[in-house]
């Protein structure tokens, strides 16, 4: 079973007799997986001890932070265990899909708020904050959109949509992702903007227009620009961080009512390691614009990890704790939301399934809603964070 390697012996010594099984899993996993970056293996022996049973929302609140998660109305309305877990762990709720055009706009002249209203009511009933995602995006537009919306009427559709939706929840919203994922340098557009119907029909100023209309409709809501793929230190992420910073600077210089950056944080275990220095410096640059920062869609994909759940959970937990310790060091970071709370309901099951068919394990609770080491890692990160 064991290669006669010093690492395996060390791990055995570290675990002692009681942890022998874990050490075997670790050593076997290590022997099978020469391609790991070193820090992932260290996660296999890290201690994720947590003091007490306080739920994540309590640990976040103690530091002036907000913790919560996304959920789909279909899952939440039908899954009592999910309801209990969301109420126990979360201080804020965001609809996973129910506030997107695809769900709100069955026809050009018809809005269907039934599912988003249910989620807003659930949050109110359980004294949770509520945030909106997302008013302007290039994805999940309704089927009729491409037939109906054009250069002549796009502004009317954009202004009317934002006004109608934002006004409906005015005063109830902690924050809105007004514009989502507007930067894509690979699209080779001016200022690194992403190709989208909005850019095509209205030009770059659609972004500023969206924030001004949202601010008029709900002056109380924090207005957020939400973006993905900002976290790692690859060339593509570096270029994207620079383009996002320039967009935020431009919007602020024009007095646009924008208050925060949302960093989605869809992390991938065994991806290129995080460069803490580069990430931390980007957060400081955003904060220096007077903007707050929200971690809006946090999960850690284990798609590329070995099949052993014990090994996957340890590495995923290490990614959670390492990432959050960097981002929470920036006091402008005010909220952390997971994109789902339990492995039973995660977009990753569909979008990035594992080649071995094993259920993915990206979130703090397992599919039976029991806390995993990722929950410990998040609890530890909140406990170690500086008070806001
Ligand atoms: O509701 C329909 C259902 O009626 C139909 O039978 C079924 C099969 O086609 O589709 C269902 O809609 C799906 C919807 O999720 C609800 O489950 C859409 O096809 C599917 O595309 C949609 O995926 C969502 C995805 O955004 C769309 O890009 C994921 O649930 C959602 O988690 C994901 O969330 C995004 C954020 O909004 C932005 N950041 C990235 C994040 C992950 O992609």
Short mmCIF file of C-alpha atoms and ligand atoms in Angstrom, two decimals:
data_model
loop_
_atom_site.label_atom_id
_atom_site.label_comp_id
_atom_site.label_asym_id
_atom_site.label_seq_id
_atom_site.Cartn_x
_atom_site.Cartn_y
_atom_site.Cartn_z
CA UNK A 1 0.00 0.00 0.00
CA UNK A 2 2.70 2.47 0.93
CA UNK A 3 5.59 3.50 -1.17
CA UNK A 4 8.54 3.64 1.17
CA UNK A 5 8.42 7.46 0.91
CA UNK A 6 9.30 9.85 3.68
CA UNK A 7 6.11 11.81 2.94
CA UNK A 8 3.90 8.80 3.62
CA UNK A 9 5.80 8.00 6.82
CA UNK A 10 5.50 11.64 7.93
CA UNK A 11 1.80 11.66 7.25
CA UNK A 12 1.42 8.43 9.23
CA UNK A 13 3.33 9.93 12.15
CA UNK A 14 1.22 13.07 11.92
CA UNK A 15 -2.04 11.17 12.04
CA UNK A 16 -1.01 8.61 14.64
CA UNK A 17 -2.86 5.31 15.06
CA UNK A 18 -6.32 6.92 15.27
CA UNK A 19 -5.98 8.64 11.93
CA UNK A 20 -4.47 5.65 10.15
CA UNK A 21 -7.41 5.26 7.76
CA UNK A 22 -7.20 8.90 6.81
CA UNK A 23 -3.47 8.62 6.32
CA UNK A 24 -3.95 5.60 4.09
CA UNK A 25 -6.40 7.55 1.97
CA UNK A 26 -3.98 10.44 1.91
CA UNK A 27 -0.94 8.38 1.10
CA UNK A 28 -2.77 6.34 -1.55
CA UNK A 29 -4.21 9.50 -3.06
CA UNK A 30 -0.78 11.12 -3.00
CA UNK A 31 0.90 8.12 -4.59
CA UNK A 32 -1.75 8.02 -7.30
CA UNK A 33 -1.69 11.72 -8.02
CA UNK A 34 1.76 13.03 -8.86
CA UNK A 35 0.27 16.08 -10.62
CA UNK A 36 -0.94 17.88 -7.50
CA UNK A 37 0.49 21.31 -6.76
CA UNK A 38 2.25 21.00 -3.40
CA UNK A 39 -0.19 23.21 -1.49
CA UNK A 40 -3.09 20.87 -2.29
CA UNK A 41 -1.32 17.96 -0.63
CA UNK A 42 -0.66 20.06 2.46
CA UNK A 43 -4.44 20.46 2.68
CA UNK A 44 -4.65 16.72 3.14
CA UNK A 45 -3.10 16.99 6.58
CA UNK A 46 -4.36 20.39 7.69
CA UNK A 47 -6.37 20.68 10.86
CA UNK A 48 -9.76 22.39 10.20
CA UNK A 49 -10.71 22.53 13.89
CA UNK A 50 -13.54 24.97 14.73
CA UNK A 51 -14.64 26.25 18.15
CA UNK A 52 -18.34 25.76 18.92
CA UNK A 53 -21.39 25.19 16.72
CA UNK A 54 -22.28 28.80 15.82
CA UNK A 55 -23.76 28.84 12.27
CA UNK A 56 -21.88 30.69 9.53
CA UNK A 57 -24.21 33.71 9.62
CA UNK A 58 -23.46 34.20 13.33
CA UNK A 59 -19.71 33.97 12.79
CA UNK A 60 -19.92 36.47 9.91
CA UNK A 61 -22.15 38.91 11.81
CA UNK A 62 -19.70 38.86 14.75
CA UNK A 63 -17.14 40.45 12.39
CA UNK A 64 -19.57 42.88 10.72
CA UNK A 65 -19.83 40.62 7.65
CA UNK A 66 -22.88 39.16 5.91
CA UNK A 67 -22.99 35.46 4.94
CA UNK A 68 -25.54 33.78 2.75
CA UNK A 69 -26.26 31.73 -0.32
CA UNK A 70 -28.13 31.47 -3.59
CA UNK A 71 -31.08 29.14 -3.93
CA UNK A 72 -33.56 28.20 -6.63
CA UNK A 73 -37.23 28.68 -5.75
CA UNK A 74 -38.09 25.19 -7.01
CA UNK A 75 -35.58 23.55 -4.65
CA UNK A 76 -36.29 25.79 -1.66
CA UNK A 77 -40.10 25.46 -1.90
CA UNK A 78 -39.93 21.66 -2.02
CA UNK A 79 -36.98 20.78 0.24
CA UNK A 80 -37.68 21.27 3.96
CA UNK A 81 -34.11 20.32 4.91
CA UNK A 82 -32.78 22.96 2.53
CA UNK A 83 -35.14 25.51 4.06
CA UNK A 84 -33.93 24.68 7.57
CA UNK A 85 -30.28 24.84 6.52
CA UNK A 86 -30.68 28.18 4.69
CA UNK A 87 -32.51 29.70 7.70
CA UNK A 88 -29.88 28.35 10.12
CA UNK A 89 -26.75 29.32 8.19
CA UNK A 90 -27.66 32.34 6.03
CA UNK A 91 -28.22 36.01 6.78
CA UNK A 92 -28.87 36.85 3.11
CA UNK A 93 -30.58 35.05 0.22
CA UNK A 94 -30.15 35.59 -3.53
CA UNK A 95 -32.38 33.93 -6.18
CA UNK A 96 -30.22 31.66 -8.36
CA UNK A 97 -32.27 32.30 -11.53
CA UNK A 98 -35.64 33.79 -10.64
CA UNK A 99 -34.69 37.45 -11.18
CA UNK A 100 -33.21 36.89 -14.64
CA UNK A 101 -34.96 37.94 -17.85
CA UNK A 102 -35.53 34.26 -18.84
CA UNK A 103 -37.64 33.72 -15.71
CA UNK A 104 -39.30 37.14 -15.35
CA UNK A 105 -40.30 37.81 -18.95
CA UNK A 106 -42.37 35.00 -20.54
CA UNK A 107 -43.55 37.50 -23.14
CA UNK A 108 -42.42 41.03 -24.14
CA UNK A 109 -45.43 42.62 -22.41
CA UNK A 110 -45.76 40.13 -19.53
CA UNK A 111 -43.79 39.87 -16.25
CA UNK A 112 -44.01 36.76 -14.04
CA UNK A 113 -42.84 37.59 -10.51
CA UNK A 114 -44.38 34.51 -8.89
CA UNK A 115 -41.07 32.74 -8.18
CA UNK A 116 -39.04 35.81 -7.19
CA UNK A 117 -41.90 37.04 -4.97
CA UNK A 118 -41.90 33.64 -3.20
CA UNK A 119 -38.17 33.98 -2.49
CA UNK A 120 -38.54 37.60 -1.36
CA UNK A 121 -41.32 36.51 1.02
CA UNK A 122 -39.19 33.60 2.32
CA UNK A 123 -36.37 36.03 3.11
CA UNK A 124 -38.75 38.46 4.82
CA UNK A 125 -40.43 35.69 6.85
CA UNK A 126 -37.06 34.49 8.12
CA UNK A 127 -35.63 37.98 8.67
CA UNK A 128 -32.97 37.51 6.02
CA UNK A 129 -31.52 40.17 3.75
CA UNK A 130 -32.36 39.77 0.07
CA UNK A 131 -30.24 40.58 -2.97
CA UNK A 132 -31.06 40.67 -6.67
CA UNK A 133 -29.27 38.91 -9.53
CA UNK A 134 -29.26 40.23 -12.29
CA UNK A 135 -30.86 43.13 -14.20
CA UNK A 136 -28.57 43.19 -17.28
CA UNK A 137 -26.74 40.10 -18.59
CA UNK A 138 -25.95 38.63 -21.99
CA UNK A 139 -27.18 35.15 -20.92
CA UNK A 140 -30.60 33.71 -20.02
CA UNK A 141 -32.48 36.19 -22.19
CA UNK A 142 -35.99 34.93 -23.13
CA UNK A 143 -36.60 33.19 -26.45
CA UNK A 144 -38.53 36.21 -27.84
CA UNK A 145 -35.68 38.63 -27.13
CA UNK A 146 -33.74 38.09 -30.35
CA UNK A 147 -36.92 38.39 -32.45
CA UNK A 148 -38.23 41.53 -30.75
CA UNK A 149 -35.37 43.69 -29.38
CA UNK A 150 -33.34 45.79 -31.83
CA UNK A 151 -31.24 48.94 -32.08
CA UNK A 152 -34.33 51.18 -32.16
CA UNK A 153 -36.15 49.78 -29.10
CA UNK A 154 -33.32 48.31 -26.97
CA UNK A 155 -33.09 51.36 -24.69
CA UNK A 156 -36.84 51.31 -24.08
CA UNK A 157 -36.71 47.59 -23.17
CA UNK A 158 -33.68 48.06 -20.90
CA UNK A 159 -35.05 51.10 -19.04
CA UNK A 160 -38.52 49.60 -18.66
CA UNK A 161 -37.16 46.25 -17.42
CA UNK A 162 -34.85 47.76 -14.82
CA UNK A 163 -37.51 50.26 -13.66
CA UNK A 164 -40.30 47.67 -13.39
CA UNK A 165 -38.24 45.00 -11.62
CA UNK A 166 -36.28 47.32 -9.32
CA UNK A 167 -39.35 49.33 -8.31
CA UNK A 168 -41.21 46.12 -7.37
CA UNK A 169 -38.65 45.30 -4.68
CA UNK A 170 -37.65 48.87 -3.83
CA UNK A 171 -36.71 49.18 -0.17
CA UNK A 172 -36.46 45.38 0.27
CA UNK A 173 -33.14 44.86 -1.54
CA UNK A 174 -29.77 44.80 0.24
CA UNK A 175 -28.13 45.02 -3.19
CA UNK A 176 -28.57 44.38 -6.90
CA UNK A 177 -26.20 42.89 -9.44
CA UNK A 178 -27.24 45.58 -11.92
CA UNK A 179 -24.86 44.50 -14.69
CA UNK A 180 -23.30 41.01 -14.78
CA UNK A 181 -20.19 39.88 -16.71
CA UNK A 182 -19.82 42.85 -19.09
CA UNK A 183 -16.05 42.37 -19.56
CA UNK A 184 -14.53 39.75 -21.85
CA UNK A 185 -11.12 40.82 -23.28
CA UNK A 186 -11.13 37.86 -25.73
CA UNK A 187 -14.05 39.54 -27.54
CA UNK A 188 -11.62 42.23 -28.67
CA UNK A 189 -14.07 45.07 -28.15
CA UNK A 190 -13.18 48.59 -26.94
CA UNK A 191 -12.20 48.67 -23.24
CA UNK A 192 -12.36 44.84 -23.13
CA UNK A 193 -16.16 44.90 -23.17
CA UNK A 194 -18.03 41.65 -23.84
CA UNK A 195 -19.97 41.30 -27.07
CA UNK A 196 -23.68 41.34 -26.16
CA UNK A 197 -27.00 42.59 -27.58
CA UNK A 198 -26.74 45.50 -25.13
CA UNK A 199 -23.33 46.59 -26.44
CA UNK A 200 -24.40 46.04 -30.04
CA UNK A 201 -27.63 48.05 -29.77
CA UNK A 202 -26.68 50.74 -27.24
CA UNK A 203 -22.87 50.99 -27.22
CA UNK A 204 -20.67 51.06 -24.06
CA UNK A 205 -22.92 53.61 -22.31
CA UNK A 206 -25.57 50.92 -21.63
CA UNK A 207 -23.68 50.16 -18.42
CA UNK A 208 -23.89 53.68 -16.98
CA UNK A 209 -27.52 53.96 -18.13
CA UNK A 210 -28.40 50.73 -16.25
CA UNK A 211 -26.99 52.02 -12.94
CA UNK A 212 -28.66 55.43 -13.27
CA UNK A 213 -32.07 53.84 -13.96
CA UNK A 214 -31.69 51.36 -11.08
CA UNK A 215 -30.67 54.15 -8.67
CA UNK A 216 -33.72 56.16 -9.65
CA UNK A 217 -36.03 53.16 -9.12
CA UNK A 218 -34.53 52.09 -5.76
CA UNK A 219 -32.31 54.74 -4.15
CA UNK A 220 -31.80 52.46 -1.11
CA UNK A 221 -30.27 49.44 -2.82
CA UNK A 222 -26.49 48.96 -3.04
CA UNK A 223 -25.73 48.78 -6.76
CA UNK A 224 -23.13 46.16 -7.66
CA UNK A 225 -21.14 45.32 -10.79
CA UNK A 226 -20.76 41.50 -10.78
CA UNK A 227 -17.95 39.69 -12.61
CA UNK A 228 -16.42 36.21 -12.95
CA UNK A 229 -12.87 34.89 -13.52
CA UNK A 230 -11.06 37.58 -11.51
CA UNK A 231 -9.51 35.31 -8.88
CA UNK A 232 -6.55 33.42 -10.34
CA UNK A 233 -3.18 34.72 -11.50
CA UNK A 234 -3.20 33.65 -15.13
CA UNK A 235 -2.55 36.15 -17.95
CA UNK A 236 -6.27 36.15 -18.90
CA UNK A 237 -7.36 36.95 -15.33
CA UNK A 238 -4.72 39.67 -15.04
CA UNK A 239 -5.98 41.37 -18.22
CA UNK A 240 -9.57 41.02 -17.01
CA UNK A 241 -8.82 42.53 -13.57
CA UNK A 242 -7.21 45.52 -15.30
CA UNK A 243 -10.20 45.99 -17.62
CA UNK A 244 -12.68 45.73 -14.73
CA UNK A 245 -10.71 48.28 -12.70
CA UNK A 246 -10.69 50.68 -15.67
CA UNK A 247 -14.45 50.22 -16.11
CA UNK A 248 -15.06 50.98 -12.43
CA UNK A 249 -12.76 54.02 -12.56
CA UNK A 250 -14.58 55.31 -15.67
CA UNK A 251 -18.01 54.83 -14.09
CA UNK A 252 -16.95 56.50 -10.84
CA UNK A 253 -15.32 59.43 -12.70
CA UNK A 254 -18.69 60.09 -14.39
CA UNK A 255 -20.55 60.07 -11.09
CA UNK A 256 -22.35 56.81 -11.92
CA UNK A 257 -24.32 55.50 -8.89
CA UNK A 258 -22.30 52.27 -8.47
CA UNK A 259 -21.39 51.14 -4.96
CA UNK A 260 -19.65 47.77 -5.08
CA UNK A 261 -17.88 45.10 -7.09
CA UNK A 262 -19.19 41.53 -6.93
CA UNK A 263 -16.44 38.93 -7.34
CA UNK A 264 -18.20 35.68 -8.25
CA UNK A 265 -15.41 33.37 -6.97
CA UNK A 266 -16.24 30.16 -8.81
CA UNK A 267 -12.98 28.50 -7.76
CA UNK A 268 -11.49 25.27 -9.10
CA UNK A 269 -9.49 23.01 -6.79
CA UNK A 270 -6.22 21.95 -8.46
CA UNK A 271 -6.39 25.01 -10.76
CA UNK A 272 -3.30 27.21 -10.99
CA UNK A 273 -2.60 28.26 -7.41
CA UNK A 274 -3.96 31.57 -6.19
CA UNK A 275 -1.44 34.41 -6.20
CA UNK A 276 -2.43 36.00 -2.89
CA UNK A 277 -0.31 39.10 -3.52
CA UNK A 278 -1.90 39.89 -6.91
CA UNK A 279 -5.43 39.19 -5.66
CA UNK A 280 -4.92 41.26 -2.52
CA UNK A 281 -3.54 44.18 -4.50
CA UNK A 282 -6.57 44.09 -6.86
CA UNK A 283 -8.93 44.21 -3.86
CA UNK A 284 -7.04 47.23 -2.50
CA UNK A 285 -7.28 48.97 -5.87
CA UNK A 286 -11.06 48.41 -5.96
CA UNK A 287 -11.45 49.62 -2.36
CA UNK A 288 -9.40 52.75 -3.17
CA UNK A 289 -12.20 53.76 -5.57
CA UNK A 290 -14.50 53.96 -2.57
CA UNK A 291 -16.27 50.75 -3.58
CA UNK A 292 -17.32 47.87 -1.33
CA UNK A 293 -16.67 44.27 -2.41
CA UNK A 294 -18.99 41.25 -2.21
CA UNK A 295 -17.96 37.63 -2.79
CA UNK A 296 -21.14 36.77 -4.65
CA UNK A 297 -21.11 33.16 -5.97
CA UNK A 298 -18.47 31.20 -4.02
CA UNK A 299 -18.03 27.49 -4.69
CA UNK A 300 -15.00 25.24 -5.20
CA UNK A 301 -15.22 22.75 -8.05
CA UNK A 302 -13.71 19.33 -7.24
CA UNK A 303 -14.16 18.10 -10.81
CA UNK A 304 -10.43 17.51 -11.30
CA UNK A 305 -9.78 15.86 -7.92
CA UNK A 306 -9.56 12.11 -7.13
CA UNK A 307 -12.72 10.12 -6.46
CA UNK A 308 -12.15 9.64 -2.71
CA UNK A 309 -14.59 12.09 -1.06
CA UNK A 310 -12.40 12.36 2.07
CA UNK A 311 -9.47 13.52 -0.05
CA UNK A 312 -11.62 15.88 -2.13
CA UNK A 313 -13.22 17.44 0.96
CA UNK A 314 -9.84 18.18 2.52
CA UNK A 315 -8.44 19.84 -0.58
CA UNK A 316 -11.64 21.83 -1.22
CA UNK A 317 -11.63 22.99 2.40
CA UNK A 318 -8.05 24.19 2.04
CA UNK A 319 -8.99 26.21 -1.04
CA UNK A 320 -11.92 27.78 0.85
CA UNK A 321 -9.78 28.78 3.81
CA UNK A 322 -6.84 30.03 1.73
CA UNK A 323 -9.08 32.12 -0.55
CA UNK A 324 -11.22 33.61 2.21
CA UNK A 325 -8.21 34.46 4.37
CA UNK A 326 -6.92 36.60 1.48
CA UNK A 327 -10.19 38.31 0.54
CA UNK A 328 -11.39 38.90 4.10
CA UNK A 329 -8.13 40.68 4.86
CA UNK A 330 -9.57 43.56 2.77
CA UNK A 331 -12.03 45.42 5.04
CA UNK A 332 -14.00 46.66 2.00
CA UNK A 333 -15.20 43.05 1.62
CA UNK A 334 -18.57 43.13 3.36
CA UNK A 335 -20.33 39.92 2.30
CA UNK A 336 -19.68 36.32 1.28
CA UNK A 337 -22.32 34.26 -0.52
CA UNK A 338 -22.05 30.66 -1.70
CA UNK A 339 -23.68 29.73 -5.00
CA UNK A 340 -25.87 27.14 -3.34
CA UNK A 341 -25.45 25.86 0.24
CA UNK A 342 -25.61 22.07 -0.13
CA UNK A 343 -24.06 19.66 -2.64
CA UNK A 344 -27.60 18.41 -3.27
CA UNK A 345 -28.35 21.54 -5.32
CA UNK A 346 -25.38 22.92 -7.26
CA UNK A 347 -25.14 24.17 -10.84
CA UNK A 348 -21.79 22.34 -11.04
CA UNK A 349 -23.56 18.94 -11.12
CA UNK A 350 -24.92 19.85 -14.54
CA UNK A 351 -22.31 22.27 -15.85
CA UNK A 352 -19.07 20.56 -14.78
CA UNK A 353 -19.84 16.94 -13.80
CA UNK A 354 -17.00 14.62 -12.82
CA UNK A 355 -15.72 12.16 -15.44
CA UNK A 356 -16.11 9.31 -12.91
CA UNK A 357 -19.78 10.20 -12.42
CA UNK A 358 -19.27 10.72 -8.68
CA UNK A 359 -21.50 13.45 -7.20
CA UNK A 360 -19.62 16.76 -6.97
CA UNK A 361 -18.82 18.22 -3.53
CA UNK A 362 -18.24 22.00 -3.98
CA UNK A 363 -20.28 23.53 -1.12
CA UNK A 364 -20.19 23.81 2.72
CA UNK A 365 -22.97 21.24 3.36
CA UNK A 366 -23.08 17.74 1.88
CA UNK A 367 -26.12 16.38 0.04
CA UNK A 368 -27.65 15.37 3.41
CA UNK A 369 -27.13 18.97 4.64
CA UNK A 370 -24.37 17.96 7.07
CA UNK A 371 -21.44 20.40 7.44
CA UNK A 372 -18.28 19.31 5.62
CA UNK A 373 -14.69 20.43 6.15
CA UNK A 374 -15.53 23.28 3.74
CA UNK A 375 -17.99 24.50 6.39
CA UNK A 376 -15.20 24.35 8.98
CA UNK A 377 -12.89 26.23 6.63
CA UNK A 378 -15.45 29.03 6.15
CA UNK A 379 -16.19 29.15 9.88
CA UNK A 380 -12.46 29.44 10.62
CA UNK A 381 -12.04 32.20 8.01
CA UNK A 382 -14.88 34.24 9.55
CA UNK A 383 -13.54 33.62 13.09
CA UNK A 384 -10.05 34.80 12.02
CA UNK A 385 -11.29 37.82 10.01
CA UNK A 386 -10.78 41.36 11.32
CA UNK A 387 -13.94 43.04 12.58
CA UNK A 388 -15.42 45.53 10.06
O1 LIG B 1 -36.33 26.14 -15.74
C1 LIG B 1 -35.95 25.45 -16.94
C2 LIG B 1 -36.79 24.19 -17.06
O2 LIG B 1 -38.15 24.54 -17.24
C3 LIG B 1 -36.28 23.36 -18.26
O3 LIG B 1 -36.99 22.14 -18.31
C4 LIG B 1 -34.77 23.09 -18.05
C5 LIG B 1 -34.18 22.25 -19.15
O4 LIG B 1 -33.89 23.08 -20.26
O5 LIG B 1 -34.06 24.35 -17.99
C6 LIG B 1 -34.48 25.09 -16.85
O6 LIG B 1 -33.77 26.30 -16.83
C7 LIG B 1 -32.40 26.12 -16.48
C8 LIG B 1 -32.12 27.03 -15.27
O7 LIG B 1 -30.71 27.00 -14.93
C9 LIG B 1 -32.92 26.59 -14.04
O8 LIG B 1 -32.50 25.33 -13.65
C10 LIG B 1 -31.54 26.59 -17.66
O9 LIG B 1 -31.70 25.64 -18.70
C11 LIG B 1 -30.07 26.61 -17.23
O10 LIG B 1 -29.29 27.17 -18.28
C12 LIG B 1 -29.93 27.51 -16.02
O11 LIG B 1 -28.57 27.47 -15.61
C13 LIG B 1 -28.21 28.54 -14.73
C14 LIG B 1 -27.02 29.29 -15.37
O12 LIG B 1 -26.63 30.37 -14.49
C15 LIG B 1 -27.40 29.87 -16.70
O13 LIG B 1 -26.20 30.35 -17.29
C16 LIG B 1 -27.75 27.97 -13.39
O14 LIG B 1 -28.86 27.35 -12.73
C17 LIG B 1 -27.20 29.08 -12.51
O15 LIG B 1 -26.64 28.53 -11.32
C18 LIG B 1 -26.10 29.84 -13.25
O16 LIG B 1 -25.71 30.91 -12.45
C19 LIG B 1 -24.70 31.77 -13.04
C20 LIG B 1 -24.95 33.16 -12.53
O17 LIG B 1 -26.26 33.57 -12.88
C21 LIG B 1 -23.89 34.12 -13.07
N1 LIG B 1 -22.55 33.65 -12.72
C22 LIG B 1 -22.27 32.29 -13.18
C23 LIG B 1 -23.29 31.33 -12.59
C24 LIG B 1 -22.97 29.90 -13.00
O18 LIG B 1 -23.07 29.78 -14.38
#
